[in-house]
mmCIF file of C-alpha atoms and ligand atoms in Angstrom:
data_model
loop_
_atom_site.group_PDB
_atom_site.id
_atom_site.type_symbol
_atom_site.label_atom_id
_atom_site.label_comp_id
_atom_site.label_asym_id
_atom_site.label_seq_id
_atom_site.Cartn_x
_atom_site.Cartn_y
_atom_site.Cartn_z
ATOM 1 C CA MET A 891 24.787 23.072 -37.400
ATOM 2 C CA HIS A 892 21.199 24.304 -37.805
ATOM 3 C CA THR A 893 18.472 22.571 -35.863
ATOM 4 C CA SER A 894 14.921 23.642 -36.525
ATOM 5 C CA PRO A 895 13.008 25.240 -33.450
ATOM 6 C CA LEU A 896 10.420 22.397 -33.764
ATOM 7 C CA LYS A 897 13.001 19.710 -33.701
ATOM 8 C CA ARG A 898 14.849 21.261 -30.747
ATOM 9 C CA ARG A 899 11.572 21.495 -28.755
ATOM 10 C CA GLU A 900 11.062 17.802 -29.428
ATOM 11 C CA VAL A 901 14.486 16.967 -28.290
ATOM 12 C CA LEU A 902 14.152 19.084 -25.094
ATOM 13 C CA ALA A 903 10.754 17.540 -24.310
ATOM 14 C CA GLY A 904 12.157 14.033 -24.816
ATOM 15 C CA ALA A 905 15.046 14.904 -22.350
ATOM 16 C CA ALA A 906 12.520 16.234 -19.773
ATOM 17 C CA ALA A 907 10.546 13.122 -19.919
ATOM 18 C CA LEU A 908 13.644 11.012 -19.196
ATOM 19 C CA LEU A 909 14.390 13.218 -16.267
ATOM 20 C CA VAL A 910 10.880 13.034 -14.650
ATOM 21 C CA ARG A 911 10.192 9.464 -15.588
ATOM 22 C CA PRO A 912 12.411 7.016 -13.815
ATOM 23 C CA PRO A 913 12.298 3.398 -14.745
ATOM 24 C CA ALA A 914 9.146 1.756 -13.254
ATOM 25 C CA SER A 915 11.341 -0.585 -11.121
ATOM 26 C CA LEU A 916 13.321 2.252 -9.699
ATOM 27 C CA ALA A 917 10.107 4.333 -8.815
ATOM 28 C CA ALA A 918 8.720 1.205 -6.969
ATOM 29 C CA ALA A 919 11.903 0.652 -5.083
ATOM 30 C CA SER A 920 11.679 4.106 -3.506
ATOM 31 C CA LEU A 921 8.116 3.418 -2.520
ATOM 32 C CA MET A 922 8.100 -0.030 -0.840
ATOM 33 C CA ILE A 923 8.747 -0.247 2.921
ATOM 34 C CA VAL A 924 10.236 -3.543 3.817
ATOM 35 C CA THR A 925 7.965 -5.203 6.407
ATOM 36 C CA PRO A 926 10.020 -5.296 9.742
ATOM 37 C CA GLY A 927 10.836 -8.614 11.364
ATOM 38 C CA GLN A 928 9.407 -9.171 14.835
ATOM 39 C CA THR A 929 9.675 -11.826 17.508
ATOM 40 C CA GLU A 930 7.971 -15.190 16.943
ATOM 41 C CA GLY A 931 6.893 -15.176 20.658
ATOM 42 C CA PRO A 932 6.370 -18.274 22.782
ATOM 43 C CA PHE A 933 3.150 -19.641 21.036
ATOM 44 C CA TYR A 934 4.144 -20.869 17.632
ATOM 45 C CA PRO A 935 2.524 -24.344 17.456
ATOM 46 C CA LEU A 936 4.574 -27.265 18.712
ATOM 47 C CA SER A 937 2.470 -29.579 16.645
ATOM 48 C CA PHE A 938 0.134 -28.578 13.826
ATOM 49 C CA PRO A 939 -3.616 -29.044 13.985
ATOM 50 C CA VAL A 940 -5.302 -31.522 11.711
ATOM 51 C CA ASP A 941 -7.282 -28.578 10.174
ATOM 52 C CA MET A 942 -4.797 -25.887 9.335
ATOM 53 C CA ASP A 943 -6.387 -24.231 6.258
ATOM 54 C CA ALA A 944 -6.874 -20.530 5.742
ATOM 55 C CA ASP A 945 -10.250 -20.446 7.510
ATOM 56 C CA LEU A 946 -9.566 -20.269 11.199
ATOM 57 C CA VAL A 947 -13.261 -19.529 12.054
ATOM 58 C CA ARG A 948 -14.344 -23.047 11.309
ATOM 59 C CA VAL A 949 -12.638 -26.212 12.559
ATOM 60 C CA LYS A 950 -13.497 -29.598 10.962
ATOM 61 C CA GLY A 951 -15.445 -31.688 13.363
ATOM 62 C CA GLN A 952 -16.539 -28.781 15.516
ATOM 63 C CA ALA A 953 -20.212 -27.665 15.246
ATOM 64 C CA ALA A 954 -19.653 -24.229 16.643
ATOM 65 C CA ARG A 955 -17.686 -21.629 14.764
ATOM 66 C CA ALA A 956 -15.153 -19.583 16.615
ATOM 67 C CA MET A 957 -16.178 -16.899 19.141
ATOM 68 C CA GLY A 958 -15.322 -13.442 18.210
ATOM 69 C CA GLN A 959 -15.738 -10.967 15.229
ATOM 70 C CA ILE A 960 -15.022 -12.479 11.867
ATOM 71 C CA THR A 961 -12.164 -10.679 10.077
ATOM 72 C CA HIS A 962 -10.931 -11.133 6.608
ATOM 73 C CA VAL A 963 -7.244 -10.430 6.279
ATOM 74 C CA SER A 964 -5.775 -10.456 2.812
ATOM 75 C CA GLY A 965 -2.942 -8.933 0.764
ATOM 76 C CA ARG A 966 -0.010 -9.646 -1.326
ATOM 77 C CA VAL A 967 3.558 -10.715 -0.804
ATOM 78 C CA LEU A 968 5.987 -8.410 -2.649
ATOM 79 C CA ASP A 969 9.630 -7.769 -2.906
ATOM 80 C CA ARG A 970 11.184 -4.325 -2.332
ATOM 81 C CA ARG A 971 10.574 -3.314 -5.976
ATOM 82 C CA GLY A 972 6.884 -4.004 -5.621
ATOM 83 C CA GLU A 973 6.939 -7.288 -7.696
ATOM 84 C CA ILE A 974 4.861 -10.117 -6.515
ATOM 85 C CA VAL A 975 6.689 -13.088 -4.958
ATOM 86 C CA ARG A 976 5.542 -16.318 -6.504
ATOM 87 C CA GLY A 977 4.984 -19.430 -4.436
ATOM 88 C CA ALA A 978 5.142 -17.682 -1.055
ATOM 89 C CA THR A 979 3.597 -19.552 1.874
ATOM 90 C CA LEU A 980 2.032 -17.678 4.765
ATOM 91 C CA GLU A 981 1.312 -18.945 8.331
ATOM 92 C CA ILE A 982 -0.699 -17.040 10.982
ATOM 93 C CA TRP A 983 -1.472 -17.818 14.575
ATOM 94 C CA GLN A 984 -3.235 -15.864 17.326
ATOM 95 C CA CYS A 985 -5.070 -16.288 20.564
ATOM 96 C CA ASP A 986 -8.828 -16.909 20.642
ATOM 97 C CA ALA A 987 -11.544 -14.413 21.632
ATOM 98 C CA ASN A 988 -10.772 -14.941 25.286
ATOM 99 C CA GLY A 989 -7.002 -14.264 24.810
ATOM 100 C CA ILE A 990 -6.008 -17.934 25.137
ATOM 101 C CA TYR A 991 -3.558 -19.531 22.619
ATOM 102 C CA ASN A 992 -4.017 -23.148 21.526
ATOM 103 C CA HIS A 993 -0.497 -24.040 22.875
ATOM 104 C CA PRO A 994 0.346 -26.351 25.848
ATOM 105 C CA ARG A 995 2.278 -23.575 27.519
ATOM 106 C CA ALA A 996 -0.353 -21.060 27.171
ATOM 107 C CA PRO A 997 -2.091 -19.775 30.305
ATOM 108 C CA GLY A 998 -5.589 -21.193 30.475
ATOM 109 C CA HIS A 999 -4.898 -23.602 27.557
ATOM 110 C CA ALA A 1000 -7.550 -26.132 28.801
ATOM 111 C CA ARG A 1001 -10.210 -23.405 28.265
ATOM 112 C CA HIS A 1002 -9.190 -22.375 24.716
ATOM 113 C CA ASP A 1003 -12.016 -22.060 22.206
ATOM 114 C CA ARG A 1004 -12.250 -25.451 20.406
ATOM 115 C CA GLY A 1005 -14.043 -23.706 17.603
ATOM 116 C CA PHE A 1006 -11.191 -21.546 16.786
ATOM 117 C CA GLN A 1007 -8.305 -23.049 14.639
ATOM 118 C CA GLY A 1008 -5.714 -20.701 16.154
ATOM 119 C CA TYR A 1009 -3.269 -21.436 13.395
ATOM 120 C CA GLY A 1010 -3.692 -21.346 9.568
ATOM 121 C CA ARG A 1011 -1.468 -21.679 6.516
ATOM 122 C CA THR A 1012 -2.006 -20.726 2.872
ATOM 123 C CA GLU A 1013 -0.028 -20.045 -0.370
ATOM 124 C CA VAL A 1014 -0.246 -17.028 -2.542
ATOM 125 C CA ASP A 1015 -2.194 -17.413 -5.812
ATOM 126 C CA ALA A 1016 -0.914 -16.586 -9.235
ATOM 127 C CA ALA A 1017 -1.369 -12.803 -8.536
ATOM 128 C CA GLY A 1018 0.623 -12.991 -5.438
ATOM 129 C CA ARG A 1019 -2.544 -12.731 -3.233
ATOM 130 C CA TYR A 1020 -3.441 -14.523 0.000
ATOM 131 C CA ALA A 1021 -6.444 -14.468 2.164
ATOM 132 C CA PHE A 1022 -7.235 -15.685 5.639
ATOM 133 C CA ARG A 1023 -10.669 -15.688 7.319
ATOM 134 C CA THR A 1024 -10.083 -15.351 11.030
ATOM 135 C CA ILE A 1025 -11.279 -13.321 14.056
ATOM 136 C CA ARG A 1026 -10.381 -9.707 15.157
ATOM 137 C CA PRO A 1027 -7.373 -10.212 17.467
ATOM 138 C CA VAL A 1028 -7.878 -9.362 21.087
ATOM 139 C CA ALA A 1029 -5.445 -8.132 23.737
ATOM 140 C CA TYR A 1030 -4.112 -10.446 26.413
ATOM 141 C CA PRO A 1031 -2.073 -9.488 29.438
ATOM 142 C CA GLY A 1032 1.064 -7.467 28.294
ATOM 143 C CA ARG A 1033 0.150 -7.369 24.658
ATOM 144 C CA THR A 1034 -1.985 -5.201 22.375
ATOM 145 C CA PRO A 1035 -4.086 -7.158 19.817
ATOM 146 C CA HIS A 1036 -1.953 -8.794 17.113
ATOM 147 C CA ILE A 1037 -1.805 -11.675 14.615
ATOM 148 C CA HIS A 1038 1.468 -13.442 14.164
ATOM 149 C CA PHE A 1039 2.724 -14.024 10.637
ATOM 150 C CA LYS A 1040 5.467 -16.192 9.072
ATOM 151 C CA VAL A 1041 6.091 -15.807 5.366
ATOM 152 C CA HIS A 1042 8.273 -18.170 3.426
ATOM 153 C CA ALA A 1043 9.412 -17.574 -0.058
ATOM 154 C CA PRO A 1044 11.072 -20.980 -1.169
ATOM 155 C CA GLY A 1045 14.645 -20.318 -2.161
ATOM 156 C CA LEU A 1046 14.413 -16.508 -1.435
ATOM 157 C CA GLY A 1047 13.836 -15.890 2.118
ATOM 158 C CA ARG A 1048 11.560 -15.869 5.176
ATOM 159 C CA LEU A 1049 10.041 -13.330 7.560
ATOM 160 C CA THR A 1050 8.462 -13.499 10.934
ATOM 161 C CA THR A 1051 6.381 -10.576 11.973
ATOM 162 C CA GLN A 1052 3.136 -9.370 13.580
ATOM 163 C CA LEU A 1053 0.112 -7.427 12.364
ATOM 164 C CA TYR A 1054 -1.631 -4.839 14.544
ATOM 165 C CA ILE A 1055 -5.007 -3.105 14.417
ATOM 166 C CA ALA A 1056 -5.218 0.693 13.771
ATOM 167 C CA GLY A 1057 -6.906 2.596 16.664
ATOM 168 C CA GLU A 1058 -6.067 0.144 19.498
ATOM 169 C CA PRO A 1059 -5.039 2.252 22.424
ATOM 170 C CA GLN A 1060 -2.417 -0.309 23.687
ATOM 171 C CA ASN A 1061 -0.510 0.145 20.435
ATOM 172 C CA ALA A 1062 1.087 3.108 21.954
ATOM 173 C CA THR A 1063 2.801 1.181 24.766
ATOM 174 C CA ASP A 1064 3.133 -2.428 23.237
ATOM 175 C CA ALA A 1065 6.883 -3.380 23.710
ATOM 176 C CA VAL A 1066 7.061 -5.537 20.622
ATOM 177 C CA LEU A 1067 5.416 -3.119 18.302
ATOM 178 C CA ASN A 1068 7.455 -0.126 19.551
ATOM 179 C CA ALA A 1069 10.663 -2.096 19.320
ATOM 180 C CA VAL A 1070 10.266 -1.320 15.608
ATOM 181 C CA ARG A 1071 11.973 2.086 15.892
ATOM 182 C CA ASP A 1072 11.512 3.294 12.249
ATOM 183 C CA ARG A 1073 7.998 5.013 12.206
ATOM 184 C CA ALA A 1074 7.140 4.150 8.656
ATOM 185 C CA ALA A 1075 8.190 0.502 9.263
ATOM 186 C CA ARG A 1076 6.077 0.494 12.359
ATOM 187 C CA GLU A 1077 3.002 1.959 10.577
ATOM 188 C CA SER A 1078 3.380 -0.653 7.890
ATOM 189 C CA VAL A 1079 2.320 -3.428 10.281
ATOM 190 C CA ILE A 1080 -0.656 -1.533 11.583
ATOM 191 C CA VAL A 1081 -3.787 -2.461 9.571
ATOM 192 C CA ARG A 1082 -6.963 -0.433 9.394
ATOM 193 C CA LEU A 1083 -10.028 -2.640 9.574
ATOM 194 C CA GLU A 1084 -13.296 -1.699 7.920
ATOM 195 C CA ASP A 1085 -16.722 -3.035 7.539
ATOM 196 C CA ALA A 1086 -17.053 -6.112 5.444
ATOM 197 C CA SER A 1087 -20.838 -6.617 5.575
ATOM 198 C CA ASP A 1088 -20.585 -7.061 1.765
ATOM 199 C CA VAL A 1089 -18.542 -10.198 2.339
ATOM 200 C CA GLU A 1090 -20.504 -11.497 5.281
ATOM 201 C CA PRO A 1091 -22.827 -9.919 7.911
ATOM 202 C CA GLY A 1092 -20.919 -8.384 10.858
ATOM 203 C CA ALA A 1093 -17.573 -9.107 9.513
ATOM 204 C CA LEU A 1094 -14.471 -6.892 9.222
ATOM 205 C CA LYS A 1095 -11.751 -6.765 6.622
ATOM 206 C CA GLY A 1096 -8.198 -5.354 6.218
ATOM 207 C CA THR A 1097 -5.312 -5.478 3.885
ATOM 208 C CA PHE A 1098 -1.771 -6.364 4.829
ATOM 209 C CA ASP A 1099 0.865 -6.453 2.126
ATOM 210 C CA VAL A 1100 4.011 -8.148 3.242
ATOM 211 C CA VAL A 1101 7.137 -6.715 1.624
ATOM 212 C CA LEU A 1102 10.183 -9.021 1.832
ATOM 213 C CA SER A 1103 13.785 -7.716 1.800
ATOM 214 C CA LEU A 1104 14.587 -9.142 -1.719
HETATM 215 FE FE1 FE2 B 603 1.157 -13.323 20.578
#
Protein backbone atom coordinates (compact mmCIF):
# COMPACT_ATOMS: atom_id res chain seq x y z
CA MET A 1 0.00 0.00 0.00
CA HIS A 2 1.29 3.43 -0.89
CA THR A 3 1.50 6.08 1.84
CA SER A 4 2.49 9.59 0.85
CA PRO A 5 5.74 10.84 2.54
CA LEU A 6 3.80 13.71 4.10
CA LYS A 7 1.19 11.43 5.57
CA ARG A 8 3.88 9.08 6.94
CA ARG A 9 5.66 11.99 8.61
CA GLU A 10 2.40 13.00 10.26
CA VAL A 11 1.82 9.48 11.51
CA LEU A 12 5.36 9.25 12.89
CA ALA A 13 5.06 12.65 14.56
CA GLY A 14 1.79 11.57 16.14
CA ALA A 15 3.36 8.37 17.44
CA ALA A 16 6.32 10.29 18.90
CA ALA A 17 3.99 12.67 20.67
CA LEU A 18 2.26 9.70 22.30
CA LEU A 19 5.62 8.37 23.48
CA VAL A 20 6.93 11.58 25.02
CA ARG A 21 3.66 12.84 26.44
CA PRO A 22 2.26 10.49 29.06
CA PRO A 23 -1.21 11.22 30.41
CA ALA A 24 -1.18 14.15 32.83
CA SER A 25 -2.19 12.00 35.79
CA LEU A 26 0.66 9.55 35.16
CA ALA A 27 3.20 12.39 34.90
CA ALA A 28 2.02 13.83 38.21
CA ALA A 29 2.11 10.42 39.90
CA SER A 30 5.82 10.14 39.22
CA LEU A 31 6.43 13.63 40.64
CA MET A 32 4.62 13.67 43.98
CA ILE A 33 6.47 12.62 47.11
CA VAL A 34 4.04 11.35 49.73
CA THR A 35 4.50 13.32 52.96
CA PRO A 36 6.00 10.94 55.53
CA GLY A 37 4.08 10.21 58.73
CA GLN A 38 5.85 11.18 61.95
CA THR A 39 5.10 10.78 65.64
CA GLU A 40 2.37 12.88 67.23
CA GLY A 41 4.63 13.48 70.25
CA PRO A 42 3.41 14.00 73.80
CA PHE A 43 1.86 17.46 73.50
CA TYR A 44 -1.25 17.12 71.32
CA PRO A 45 -3.94 19.05 73.24
CA LEU A 46 -5.88 17.15 75.90
CA SER A 47 -8.59 19.77 75.62
CA PHE A 48 -8.99 22.31 72.85
CA PRO A 49 -8.64 26.03 73.50
CA VAL A 50 -11.71 28.26 73.16
CA ASP A 51 -9.89 30.13 70.39
CA MET A 52 -8.57 27.56 67.91
CA ASP A 53 -8.72 29.38 64.59
CA ALA A 54 -5.95 29.59 61.99
CA ASP A 55 -4.39 32.72 63.56
CA LEU A 56 -2.24 31.47 66.44
CA VAL A 57 -0.64 34.88 66.98
CA ARG A 58 -3.80 36.42 68.44
CA VAL A 59 -5.83 34.85 71.22
CA LYS A 60 -9.33 36.16 71.86
CA GLY A 61 -9.40 38.06 75.16
CA GLN A 62 -5.62 38.55 75.30
CA ALA A 63 -4.31 42.08 74.71
CA ALA A 64 -0.78 41.04 73.78
CA ARG A 65 -0.02 39.14 70.63
CA ALA A 66 2.24 36.10 70.73
CA MET A 67 5.95 36.53 71.34
CA GLY A 68 8.15 35.39 68.49
CA GLN A 69 8.53 36.08 64.78
CA ILE A 70 5.26 35.98 62.87
CA THR A 71 5.32 33.28 60.21
CA HIS A 72 2.72 32.53 57.56
CA VAL A 73 2.59 28.84 56.65
CA SER A 74 0.39 27.93 53.72
CA GLY A 75 0.03 25.27 51.07
CA ARG A 76 -2.27 22.68 49.59
CA VAL A 77 -3.43 19.18 50.48
CA LEU A 78 -2.90 16.84 47.53
CA ASP A 79 -3.15 13.19 46.64
CA ARG A 80 -0.22 11.36 45.08
CA ARG A 81 -1.39 12.28 41.57
CA GLY A 82 -1.20 15.96 42.50
CA GLU A 83 -4.98 16.44 42.63
CA ILE A 84 -6.34 18.64 45.39
CA VAL A 85 -8.07 16.89 48.30
CA ARG A 86 -11.40 18.58 48.94
CA GLY A 87 -12.71 19.13 52.45
CA ALA A 88 -9.41 18.37 54.21
CA THR A 89 -8.98 19.68 57.76
CA LEU A 90 -5.57 20.64 59.14
CA GLU A 91 -4.51 21.01 62.76
CA ILE A 92 -1.18 22.43 63.90
CA TRP A 93 0.38 22.73 67.34
CA GLN A 94 3.75 23.95 68.52
CA CYS A 95 5.58 25.39 71.52
CA ASP A 96 5.70 29.12 72.23
CA ALA A 97 8.69 31.43 71.65
CA ASN A 98 10.27 30.17 74.90
CA GLY A 99 9.94 26.50 73.94
CA ILE A 100 6.94 25.82 76.21
CA TYR A 101 3.83 23.93 75.05
CA ASN A 102 0.37 24.84 76.27
CA HIS A 103 -0.11 21.34 77.67
CA PRO A 104 -0.41 20.32 81.34
CA ARG A 105 2.46 17.83 81.05
CA ALA A 106 4.80 20.30 79.32
CA PRO A 107 7.84 21.44 81.30
CA GLY A 108 7.29 25.03 82.45
CA HIS A 109 3.61 24.96 81.47
CA ALA A 110 2.67 27.61 84.06
CA ARG A 111 4.96 30.05 82.24
CA HIS A 112 3.60 29.47 78.71
CA ASP A 113 2.88 32.55 76.59
CA ARG A 114 -0.83 33.36 77.13
CA GLY A 115 -0.75 35.42 73.94
CA PHE A 116 0.13 32.39 71.83
CA GLN A 117 -2.69 30.06 70.84
CA GLY A 118 -0.38 27.03 70.57
CA TYR A 119 -2.95 25.07 68.53
CA GLY A 120 -4.96 25.95 65.45
CA ARG A 121 -7.34 24.32 63.03
CA THR A 122 -8.54 25.16 59.54
CA GLU A 123 -10.07 23.64 56.42
CA VAL A 124 -8.80 23.86 52.88
CA ASP A 125 -10.64 26.25 50.57
CA ALA A 126 -12.19 25.37 47.20
CA ALA A 127 -8.73 25.38 45.59
CA GLY A 128 -7.39 22.93 48.19
CA ARG A 129 -5.40 25.66 49.98
CA TYR A 130 -4.88 26.31 53.67
CA ALA A 131 -3.10 29.08 55.56
CA PHE A 132 -1.97 29.53 59.17
CA ARG A 133 -0.57 32.64 60.85
CA THR A 134 1.75 31.47 63.57
CA ILE A 135 5.28 32.06 64.91
CA ARG A 136 8.57 30.73 63.65
CA PRO A 137 9.07 27.50 65.62
CA VAL A 138 11.95 27.42 68.10
CA ALA A 139 14.09 24.61 69.44
CA TYR A 140 13.44 23.09 72.87
CA PRO A 141 15.64 20.56 74.68
CA GLY A 142 16.12 17.52 72.47
CA ARG A 143 14.30 18.86 69.39
CA THR A 144 15.06 21.01 66.38
CA PRO A 145 12.38 23.66 65.60
CA HIS A 146 9.21 22.06 64.23
CA ILE A 147 5.46 22.47 63.85
CA HIS A 148 3.19 19.45 64.37
CA PHE A 149 0.55 18.78 61.71
CA LYS A 150 -2.50 16.52 61.59
CA VAL A 151 -4.35 16.34 58.30
CA HIS A 152 -7.73 14.68 58.00
CA ALA A 153 -9.44 14.02 54.69
CA PRO A 154 -12.94 12.82 55.64
CA GLY A 155 -13.61 9.33 54.34
CA LEU A 156 -10.21 9.14 52.68
CA GLY A 157 -7.45 9.14 55.25
CA ARG A 158 -5.39 11.03 57.78
CA LEU A 159 -1.77 11.90 58.36
CA THR A 160 0.23 13.06 61.38
CA THR A 161 3.54 14.69 60.58
CA GLN A 162 5.91 17.55 61.44
CA LEU A 163 7.26 20.52 59.50
CA TYR A 164 10.88 21.70 59.86
CA ILE A 165 12.77 24.87 58.90
CA ALA A 166 15.53 24.82 56.27
CA GLY A 167 18.95 25.87 57.55
CA GLU A 168 18.40 24.91 61.20
CA PRO A 169 21.67 23.31 62.39
CA GLN A 170 19.89 20.82 64.67
CA ASN A 171 18.02 19.32 61.70
CA ALA A 172 21.10 17.18 61.05
CA THR A 173 20.82 15.41 64.41
CA ASP A 174 17.10 15.54 65.25
CA ALA A 175 15.98 11.97 65.96
CA VAL A 176 12.40 12.38 64.72
CA LEU A 177 13.34 14.09 61.46
CA ASN A 178 16.13 11.63 60.75
CA ALA A 179 13.87 8.67 61.45
CA VAL A 180 12.49 9.51 57.99
CA ARG A 181 15.11 7.42 56.17
CA ASP A 182 14.20 8.33 52.60
CA ARG A 183 16.06 11.51 51.69
CA ALA A 184 13.44 12.93 49.33
CA ALA A 185 10.69 12.27 51.88
CA ARG A 186 12.79 13.90 54.61
CA GLU A 187 13.45 16.97 52.48
CA SER A 188 9.74 17.23 51.67
CA VAL A 189 9.01 18.20 55.30
CA ILE A 190 11.77 20.85 55.48
CA VAL A 191 10.41 24.26 54.50
CA ARG A 192 12.40 27.27 53.35
CA LEU A 193 11.19 30.45 55.03
CA GLU A 194 11.48 33.77 53.28
CA ASP A 195 10.81 37.41 54.01
CA ALA A 196 7.10 38.25 54.07
CA SER A 197 7.32 42.00 54.64
CA ASP A 198 4.88 42.33 51.76
CA VAL A 199 2.31 40.52 53.93
CA GLU A 200 3.17 42.20 57.24
CA PRO A 201 6.29 43.92 58.62
CA GLY A 202 8.99 41.60 59.96
CA ALA A 203 7.10 38.43 59.08
CA LEU A 204 8.26 35.27 57.36
CA LYS A 205 6.41 32.91 55.04
CA GLY A 206 6.81 29.35 53.85
CA THR A 207 4.95 26.84 51.72
CA PHE A 208 4.19 23.32 52.85
CA ASP A 209 2.16 21.09 50.53
CA VAL A 210 0.91 17.93 52.22
CA VAL A 211 0.69 14.91 49.93
CA LEU A 212 -1.55 12.15 51.24
CA SER A 213 -1.07 8.51 50.28
CA LEU A 214 -4.33 8.38 48.30
FE1 LIG B 1 7.02 18.93 69.44
